[in-house]
Amino acid sequence: EVQLVESGGGLVQPGGSLRLSCAASGFTFSSYNMNWVRQAPGKGLEWVSYIRSSSTTIYYADSVRGRFTISRDSAKNSLYLQMNSLRAEDTAVYYCARGLGYYDMWGQGTLVTVSS
Amino acid sequence: EIVMTQSPATLSVSPGERVTLSCRASQSVSSNLAWYQQKPGQAPRLLIYGASTRATGIPARFSGSGSGTEFTLAISSLQSEDFAVYYCQQYHNWPPWTFGQGTKVEIK
């Protein structure tokens, strides 16, 4: 089955860190560009970060640059998001999404809650 | 950064009706526009890309049109499973890739 499955979300205190993972299956993960997109509770969608298939190009939204790091391991068919210095405004469901431009496949999301 | 604006915020319609949702870009995005559908508790699903091309498995009752700064998503005859939030997204100038704030289609 072709799917993306996120994990690693949870409750973390402000200033803390969390590492999200996204496991890909059913397609050639190494050939696809990947993204993280988040959605705060009751709000719209916000693109967070992009990584090219070869990992040679990486982009971040201004709101997370310098705090978040995207990476991938094609041997493990996995995408990662290391989140440091977390803030209350980072509270959201985080989705991994496949594609450059538009996103034709999404995971089910993992909830990150930043609160004391 | 290109700002995407959707209207209306909420649309109340009856099953079987035709609906049109609007999306406007703050500058031209050519035809580099996608539409997504999101139901409560679910991930978004790609409906349309290239402003008018239906994604795999999307029913023909969904159609997209427009170019430049004005875009429309039409649903020809609303089914019960179509009640959801719809987002437009531009991928012309990036980063960042930007989404509209969404239009909720609810049962009248």
mmCIF file of C-alpha atoms in Angstrom:
data_model
loop_
_atom_site.group_PDB
_atom_site.id
_atom_site.type_symbol
_atom_site.label_atom_id
_atom_site.label_comp_id
_atom_site.label_asym_id
_atom_site.label_seq_id
_atom_site.Cartn_x
_atom_site.Cartn_y
_atom_site.Cartn_z
ATOM 1 C CA GLU A 1 0.000 0.000 0.000
ATOM 2 C CA VAL A 2 1.222 3.456 -0.888
ATOM 3 C CA GLN A 3 1.327 5.500 2.300
ATOM 4 C CA LEU A 4 3.046 7.974 4.565
ATOM 5 C CA VAL A 5 2.901 7.464 8.328
ATOM 6 C CA GLU A 6 4.027 10.177 10.746
ATOM 7 C CA SER A 7 5.103 9.621 14.336
ATOM 8 C CA GLY A 8 6.890 11.401 17.150
ATOM 9 C CA GLY A 9 4.350 14.008 18.148
ATOM 10 C CA GLY A 10 3.388 14.718 21.734
ATOM 11 C CA LEU A 11 3.334 17.244 24.537
ATOM 12 C CA VAL A 12 6.484 19.301 25.045
ATOM 13 C CA GLN A 13 7.271 22.340 27.165
ATOM 14 C CA PRO A 14 8.141 25.696 25.585
ATOM 15 C CA GLY A 15 11.806 25.721 24.669
ATOM 16 C CA GLY A 16 11.876 21.955 24.319
ATOM 17 C CA SER A 17 12.667 19.700 21.384
ATOM 18 C CA LEU A 18 10.921 16.994 19.429
ATOM 19 C CA ARG A 19 11.791 14.863 16.422
ATOM 20 C CA LEU A 20 9.080 13.873 13.976
ATOM 21 C CA SER A 21 9.390 10.953 11.600
ATOM 22 C CA CYS A 22 7.516 10.041 8.443
ATOM 23 C CA ALA A 23 7.774 6.484 7.142
ATOM 24 C CA ALA A 24 7.109 6.003 3.443
ATOM 25 C CA SER A 25 6.029 2.772 1.796
ATOM 26 C CA GLY A 26 4.677 1.534 -1.503
ATOM 27 C CA PHE A 27 6.645 3.912 -3.716
ATOM 28 C CA THR A 28 10.260 4.811 -4.518
ATOM 29 C CA PHE A 29 10.826 7.276 -1.694
ATOM 30 C CA SER A 30 14.298 8.266 -2.938
ATOM 31 C CA SER A 31 12.814 9.682 -6.141
ATOM 32 C CA TYR A 32 10.433 12.125 -4.520
ATOM 33 C CA ASN A 33 10.758 15.579 -3.036
ATOM 34 C CA MET A 34 9.157 15.817 0.383
ATOM 35 C CA ASN A 35 7.648 18.439 2.667
ATOM 36 C CA TRP A 36 6.301 19.113 6.123
ATOM 37 C CA VAL A 37 3.035 21.041 6.319
ATOM 38 C CA ARG A 38 1.335 21.966 9.586
ATOM 39 C CA GLN A 39 -2.135 22.939 10.725
ATOM 40 C CA ALA A 40 -2.771 24.712 14.011
ATOM 41 C CA PRO A 41 -5.992 23.706 15.804
ATOM 42 C CA GLY A 42 -8.979 25.065 13.887
ATOM 43 C CA LYS A 43 -6.737 26.881 11.411
ATOM 44 C CA GLY A 44 -5.564 26.513 7.831
ATOM 45 C CA LEU A 45 -2.568 24.842 6.252
ATOM 46 C CA GLU A 46 0.964 26.218 6.513
ATOM 47 C CA TRP A 47 3.944 24.907 4.575
ATOM 48 C CA VAL A 48 6.887 24.375 6.953
ATOM 49 C CA SER A 49 9.831 22.829 5.111
ATOM 50 C CA TYR A 50 10.927 21.189 1.863
ATOM 51 C CA ILE A 51 13.713 18.766 0.986
ATOM 52 C CA ARG A 52 14.678 17.664 -2.482
ATOM 53 C CA SER A 53 14.897 13.980 -3.336
ATOM 54 C CA SER A 54 18.685 14.171 -3.292
ATOM 55 C CA SER A 55 18.739 16.302 -0.086
ATOM 56 C CA THR A 56 20.732 18.927 -2.017
ATOM 57 C CA THR A 57 18.083 21.630 -1.664
ATOM 58 C CA ILE A 58 16.272 22.520 1.553
ATOM 59 C CA TYR A 59 13.884 25.358 2.337
ATOM 60 C CA TYR A 60 12.173 26.550 5.505
ATOM 61 C CA ALA A 61 9.323 28.866 6.315
ATOM 62 C CA ASP A 62 10.460 32.068 8.011
ATOM 63 C CA SER A 63 8.504 31.058 11.117
ATOM 64 C CA VAL A 64 10.704 28.009 11.748
ATOM 65 C CA ARG A 65 14.049 28.824 10.116
ATOM 66 C CA GLY A 66 16.912 28.408 12.558
ATOM 67 C CA ARG A 67 14.846 26.213 14.888
ATOM 68 C CA PHE A 68 13.706 23.298 12.696
ATOM 69 C CA THR A 69 15.835 20.938 10.597
ATOM 70 C CA ILE A 70 14.490 18.691 7.870
ATOM 71 C CA SER A 71 16.337 15.564 6.778
ATOM 72 C CA ARG A 72 15.753 12.243 5.096
ATOM 73 C CA ASP A 73 17.207 8.742 5.019
ATOM 74 C CA SER A 74 16.439 6.947 1.787
ATOM 75 C CA ALA A 75 17.860 3.689 3.127
ATOM 76 C CA LYS A 76 15.132 3.792 5.752
ATOM 77 C CA ASN A 77 12.493 5.374 3.487
ATOM 78 C CA SER A 78 12.033 8.048 6.106
ATOM 79 C CA LEU A 79 11.649 11.804 6.408
ATOM 80 C CA TYR A 80 12.427 13.687 9.611
ATOM 81 C CA LEU A 81 11.799 17.049 11.234
ATOM 82 C CA GLN A 82 13.956 18.019 14.196
ATOM 83 C CA MET A 83 12.183 20.779 16.095
ATOM 84 C CA ASN A 84 14.117 22.799 18.679
ATOM 85 C CA SER A 85 13.257 25.861 20.767
ATOM 86 C CA LEU A 86 9.592 25.055 20.440
ATOM 87 C CA ARG A 87 7.006 27.771 21.043
ATOM 88 C CA ALA A 88 3.318 27.707 21.836
ATOM 89 C CA GLU A 89 2.605 28.848 18.281
ATOM 90 C CA ASP A 90 4.218 25.662 16.934
ATOM 91 C CA THR A 91 1.272 23.684 18.327
ATOM 92 C CA ALA A 92 -0.258 21.949 15.315
ATOM 93 C CA VAL A 93 -0.843 18.730 13.473
ATOM 94 C CA TYR A 94 2.246 18.106 11.351
ATOM 95 C CA TYR A 95 1.798 16.344 8.021
ATOM 96 C CA CYS A 96 4.432 14.974 5.723
ATOM 97 C CA ALA A 97 3.486 15.493 2.093
ATOM 98 C CA ARG A 98 4.965 14.285 -1.161
ATOM 99 C CA GLY A 99 5.778 16.521 -4.087
ATOM 100 C CA LEU A 100 7.378 19.650 -5.465
ATOM 101 C CA GLY A 101 4.688 22.277 -5.825
ATOM 102 C CA TYR A 102 1.461 20.461 -5.211
ATOM 103 C CA TYR A 103 1.207 17.537 -2.813
ATOM 104 C CA ASP A 104 -0.300 14.341 -4.159
ATOM 105 C CA MET A 105 0.125 12.250 -1.035
ATOM 106 C CA TRP A 106 -0.225 13.135 2.627
ATOM 107 C CA GLY A 107 0.277 11.260 5.864
ATOM 108 C CA GLN A 108 -2.390 11.176 8.555
ATOM 109 C CA GLY A 109 -0.528 13.721 10.669
ATOM 110 C CA THR A 110 0.967 13.800 14.149
ATOM 111 C CA LEU A 111 -0.066 16.291 16.826
ATOM 112 C CA VAL A 112 2.538 18.463 18.508
ATOM 113 C CA THR A 113 1.404 20.389 21.576
ATOM 114 C CA VAL A 114 3.721 22.970 23.102
ATOM 115 C CA SER A 115 2.537 23.880 26.568
ATOM 116 C CA SER A 116 3.735 24.135 30.132
ATOM 117 C CA GLU B 1 5.288 36.038 -0.654
ATOM 118 C CA ILE B 2 2.126 35.405 -2.648
ATOM 119 C CA VAL B 3 -1.037 35.756 -0.569
ATOM 120 C CA MET B 4 -3.964 33.521 -1.464
ATOM 121 C CA THR B 5 -7.469 34.698 -0.559
ATOM 122 C CA GLN B 6 -10.493 32.412 -0.691
ATOM 123 C CA SER B 7 -14.141 33.374 -0.693
ATOM 124 C CA PRO B 8 -16.538 32.903 0.842
ATOM 125 C CA ALA B 9 -15.302 31.631 4.200
ATOM 126 C CA THR B 10 -18.390 29.434 4.543
ATOM 127 C CA LEU B 11 -20.892 28.232 1.981
ATOM 128 C CA SER B 12 -24.220 26.685 3.039
ATOM 129 C CA VAL B 13 -25.653 24.492 0.308
ATOM 130 C CA SER B 14 -28.111 21.657 -0.179
ATOM 131 C CA PRO B 15 -27.152 18.269 -1.621
ATOM 132 C CA GLY B 16 -27.500 18.219 -5.386
ATOM 133 C CA GLU B 17 -26.757 21.919 -5.799
ATOM 134 C CA ARG B 18 -23.908 23.280 -7.884
ATOM 135 C CA VAL B 19 -21.313 25.238 -5.945
ATOM 136 C CA THR B 20 -18.449 27.487 -6.923
ATOM 137 C CA LEU B 21 -15.552 28.434 -4.681
ATOM 138 C CA SER B 22 -13.218 31.318 -5.441
ATOM 139 C CA CYS B 23 -9.499 31.785 -4.907
ATOM 140 C CA ARG B 24 -7.534 34.924 -5.667
ATOM 141 C CA ALA B 25 -3.758 35.357 -5.741
ATOM 142 C CA SER B 26 -2.027 38.618 -4.798
ATOM 143 C CA GLN B 27 0.003 38.337 -8.020
ATOM 144 C CA SER B 28 -0.075 36.084 -11.029
ATOM 145 C CA VAL B 29 0.580 32.395 -10.395
ATOM 146 C CA SER B 30 -0.061 31.422 -14.017
ATOM 147 C CA SER B 31 -1.760 28.000 -13.821
ATOM 148 C CA ASN B 32 0.342 26.804 -10.904
ATOM 149 C CA LEU B 33 -2.585 26.322 -8.563
ATOM 150 C CA ALA B 34 -3.904 23.311 -6.678
ATOM 151 C CA TRP B 35 -7.108 22.583 -4.775
ATOM 152 C CA TYR B 36 -7.400 20.272 -1.761
ATOM 153 C CA GLN B 37 -10.324 18.853 0.158
ATOM 154 C CA GLN B 38 -10.103 18.241 3.893
ATOM 155 C CA LYS B 39 -12.677 16.467 6.022
ATOM 156 C CA PRO B 40 -12.693 16.670 9.833
ATOM 157 C CA GLY B 41 -9.910 14.618 11.392
ATOM 158 C CA GLN B 42 -8.415 13.730 8.023
ATOM 159 C CA ALA B 43 -5.439 14.833 5.997
ATOM 160 C CA PRO B 44 -5.981 17.047 2.970
ATOM 161 C CA ARG B 45 -6.584 15.293 -0.353
ATOM 162 C CA LEU B 46 -5.406 16.664 -3.689
ATOM 163 C CA LEU B 47 -8.324 17.387 -6.010
ATOM 164 C CA ILE B 48 -6.956 19.610 -8.775
ATOM 165 C CA TYR B 49 -3.513 20.690 -9.960
ATOM 166 C CA GLY B 50 -2.432 22.887 -12.834
ATOM 167 C CA ALA B 51 -5.605 24.887 -12.092
ATOM 168 C CA SER B 52 -7.803 22.453 -14.027
ATOM 169 C CA THR B 53 -6.385 18.910 -14.037
ATOM 170 C CA ARG B 54 -8.176 16.443 -11.787
ATOM 171 C CA ALA B 55 -5.941 14.279 -9.626
ATOM 172 C CA THR B 56 -6.126 10.504 -9.851
ATOM 173 C CA GLY B 57 -9.457 9.127 -8.703
ATOM 174 C CA ILE B 58 -11.213 12.485 -8.365
ATOM 175 C CA PRO B 59 -14.811 12.412 -9.666
ATOM 176 C CA ALA B 60 -15.696 14.406 -12.765
ATOM 177 C CA ARG B 61 -18.144 16.547 -10.783
ATOM 178 C CA PHE B 62 -15.092 18.482 -9.532
ATOM 179 C CA SER B 63 -13.673 21.000 -11.988
ATOM 180 C CA GLY B 64 -11.154 23.795 -11.751
ATOM 181 C CA SER B 65 -10.715 26.861 -13.906
ATOM 182 C CA GLY B 66 -8.846 30.126 -14.079
ATOM 183 C CA SER B 67 -5.333 31.443 -14.555
ATOM 184 C CA GLY B 68 -3.277 34.387 -13.432
ATOM 185 C CA THR B 69 -4.890 35.664 -10.247
ATOM 186 C CA GLU B 70 -8.478 34.377 -10.350
ATOM 187 C CA PHE B 71 -9.456 30.745 -9.896
ATOM 188 C CA THR B 72 -12.618 28.745 -9.340
ATOM 189 C CA LEU B 73 -13.388 25.278 -8.041
ATOM 190 C CA ALA B 74 -16.809 24.019 -9.084
ATOM 191 C CA ILE B 75 -18.713 21.006 -7.820
ATOM 192 C CA SER B 76 -21.480 20.241 -10.281
ATOM 193 C CA SER B 77 -23.874 18.360 -7.986
ATOM 194 C CA LEU B 78 -22.923 18.318 -4.335
ATOM 195 C CA GLN B 79 -22.865 14.872 -2.728
ATOM 196 C CA SER B 80 -23.007 14.199 1.015
ATOM 197 C CA GLU B 81 -19.326 13.237 1.016
ATOM 198 C CA ASP B 82 -18.366 16.626 -0.456
ATOM 199 C CA PHE B 83 -19.127 18.598 2.687
ATOM 200 C CA ALA B 84 -15.647 19.601 3.783
ATOM 201 C CA VAL B 85 -13.139 22.446 3.825
ATOM 202 C CA TYR B 86 -11.461 23.320 0.530
ATOM 203 C CA TYR B 87 -8.061 24.985 0.212
ATOM 204 C CA CYS B 88 -6.303 26.497 -2.765
ATOM 205 C CA GLN B 89 -2.495 26.588 -2.944
ATOM 206 C CA GLN B 90 -0.055 28.295 -5.275
ATOM 207 C CA TYR B 91 3.216 26.761 -6.425
ATOM 208 C CA HIS B 92 4.358 29.440 -8.862
ATOM 209 C CA ASN B 93 6.681 31.528 -6.717
ATOM 210 C CA TRP B 94 8.399 29.593 -3.962
ATOM 211 C CA PRO B 95 9.453 29.304 -1.290
ATOM 212 C CA PRO B 96 7.138 29.676 0.447
ATOM 213 C CA TRP B 97 4.349 27.628 -1.045
ATOM 214 C CA THR B 98 1.185 29.317 0.210
ATOM 215 C CA PHE B 99 -2.372 28.257 0.898
ATOM 216 C CA GLY B 100 -5.635 30.134 1.073
ATOM 217 C CA GLN B 101 -7.425 30.233 4.400
ATOM 218 C CA GLY B 102 -10.050 27.732 3.247
ATOM 219 C CA THR B 103 -13.742 27.647 2.368
ATOM 220 C CA LYS B 104 -16.018 25.453 4.445
ATOM 221 C CA VAL B 105 -18.878 23.860 2.519
ATOM 222 C CA GLU B 106 -21.622 22.966 4.976
ATOM 223 C CA ILE B 107 -25.077 21.476 4.740
ATOM 224 C CA LYS B 108 -27.854 24.021 4.459
#
